[in-house]
Amino acid sequence: MSQEFSPDPVKNRARHTLLTKLAANTTNPAAAELARELLAGNVTPRGVLSSTSYADLLAGSTSGFTEWYGNLSESEKDAQAEAGRNALSQLASDDKPAPSRRRRQDSVDDEDFSEVDWLDG
């Protein structure tokens, strides 16, 4: 079962696209495995963050991002935020509505991410 990450089809497609690219990454097998597990619905984003299984991977990535972002000027940060908004707008203009899938209601372990917005901070 493929994981649905957002009720917004544009954001959901952006997340799937990002995770699909990450899953094909041959230079970082741990990141690729994490992406495949997320795409398959075998692990949730919250489960990743609360588990120690991917702690080293996340710590390294978070540290690199924090350093990069911390070195940006305010105008560069604004430009990066604008680039992100533009990318989402582009996805929205290219978006073709996908068929809606109904979530199984019989599983207690299914976690609803419809209210979680990973892209907006």
XYZ file of C-alpha atoms in Angstrom:
121
model
C 0.000 0.000 0.000
C 1.395 3.391 -0.980
C 1.419 6.002 1.769
C -0.674 9.132 1.306
C 1.061 12.016 3.021
C -1.361 14.892 2.471
C -4.934 15.511 1.367
C -3.502 18.198 -0.951
C -2.722 16.363 -4.215
C 0.042 18.821 -5.164
C 1.898 18.427 -1.885
C 1.262 14.700 -1.853
C 2.723 14.345 -5.353
C 5.734 16.494 -4.396
C 6.426 14.250 -1.410
C 6.062 11.094 -3.485
C 8.352 12.502 -6.175
C 10.983 13.452 -3.610
C 10.817 10.082 -1.862
C 10.920 8.211 -5.197
C 14.110 10.052 -6.170
C 15.596 9.386 -2.749
C 14.658 5.701 -2.983
C 16.683 5.438 -6.198
C 19.749 7.028 -4.564
C 22.695 4.655 -4.894
C 25.181 6.848 -3.025
C 23.274 6.684 0.256
C 21.732 3.235 0.784
C 20.342 4.093 4.229
C 18.446 7.111 2.869
C 17.194 5.035 -0.053
C 15.935 2.345 2.329
C 14.169 4.936 4.479
C 12.448 6.418 1.422
C 11.340 2.966 0.212
C 9.923 2.152 3.643
C 8.027 5.454 3.754
C 6.663 4.973 0.230
C 5.544 1.439 1.036
C 3.792 2.592 4.189
C 5.926 0.273 6.325
C 6.993 3.197 8.500
C 5.442 6.591 9.155
C 7.323 9.882 9.342
C 6.479 10.059 13.035
C 7.717 6.505 13.461
C 11.018 7.423 11.808
C 11.506 10.341 14.173
C 10.614 8.355 17.277
C 12.793 5.365 16.349
C 16.530 4.971 16.737
C 16.774 2.978 13.496
C 17.474 6.023 11.346
C 18.938 8.312 14.022
C 22.419 8.460 12.483
C 21.034 9.190 9.023
C 18.748 11.938 10.288
C 21.392 13.484 12.549
C 23.864 13.767 9.673
C 21.300 15.224 7.286
C 19.870 17.616 9.832
C 23.313 18.823 10.818
C 24.275 19.521 7.195
C 21.036 21.357 6.516
C 21.314 23.399 9.702
C 24.839 24.462 8.802
C 23.878 25.334 5.215
C 20.755 27.249 6.237
C 22.531 29.009 9.099
C 25.107 30.389 6.650
C 22.477 31.967 4.395
C 21.761 35.671 4.601
C 18.170 36.757 5.250
C 17.749 37.613 1.569
C 19.081 34.167 0.582
C 16.657 32.524 3.019
C 13.816 34.537 1.499
C 14.957 33.511 -1.995
C 15.006 29.823 -0.985
C 11.502 30.122 0.493
C 10.289 31.792 -2.704
C 11.905 29.062 -4.822
C 10.005 26.472 -2.773
C 6.713 28.304 -3.230
C 7.392 28.593 -6.966
C 8.128 24.869 -7.205
C 4.823 24.071 -5.484
C 2.996 26.489 -7.788
C 4.563 24.772 -10.789
C 3.471 21.399 -9.486
C -0.029 22.764 -8.933
C -0.256 24.067 -12.493
C 0.906 20.694 -13.826
C -1.315 18.751 -11.438
C -3.894 16.379 -12.782
C -6.213 15.091 -10.075
C -5.320 11.562 -9.098
C -7.985 9.037 -8.191
C -8.735 9.216 -4.500
C -7.948 6.178 -2.393
C -9.874 5.334 0.692
C -7.887 4.469 3.776
C -8.584 1.200 5.498
C -10.444 1.908 8.694
C -9.913 -1.543 10.188
C -6.251 -1.136 11.149
C -5.408 0.443 14.484
C -1.772 0.920 13.400
C -2.584 3.185 10.446
C -1.578 6.736 11.199
C -3.405 9.680 9.626
C -1.060 12.327 8.207
C -3.767 14.399 6.535
C -3.256 17.302 8.934
C 0.572 17.181 8.842
C 2.207 19.640 6.469
C 5.842 18.671 5.885
C 6.591 21.459 3.437
C 5.249 24.462 5.332
C 7.128 25.338 8.458
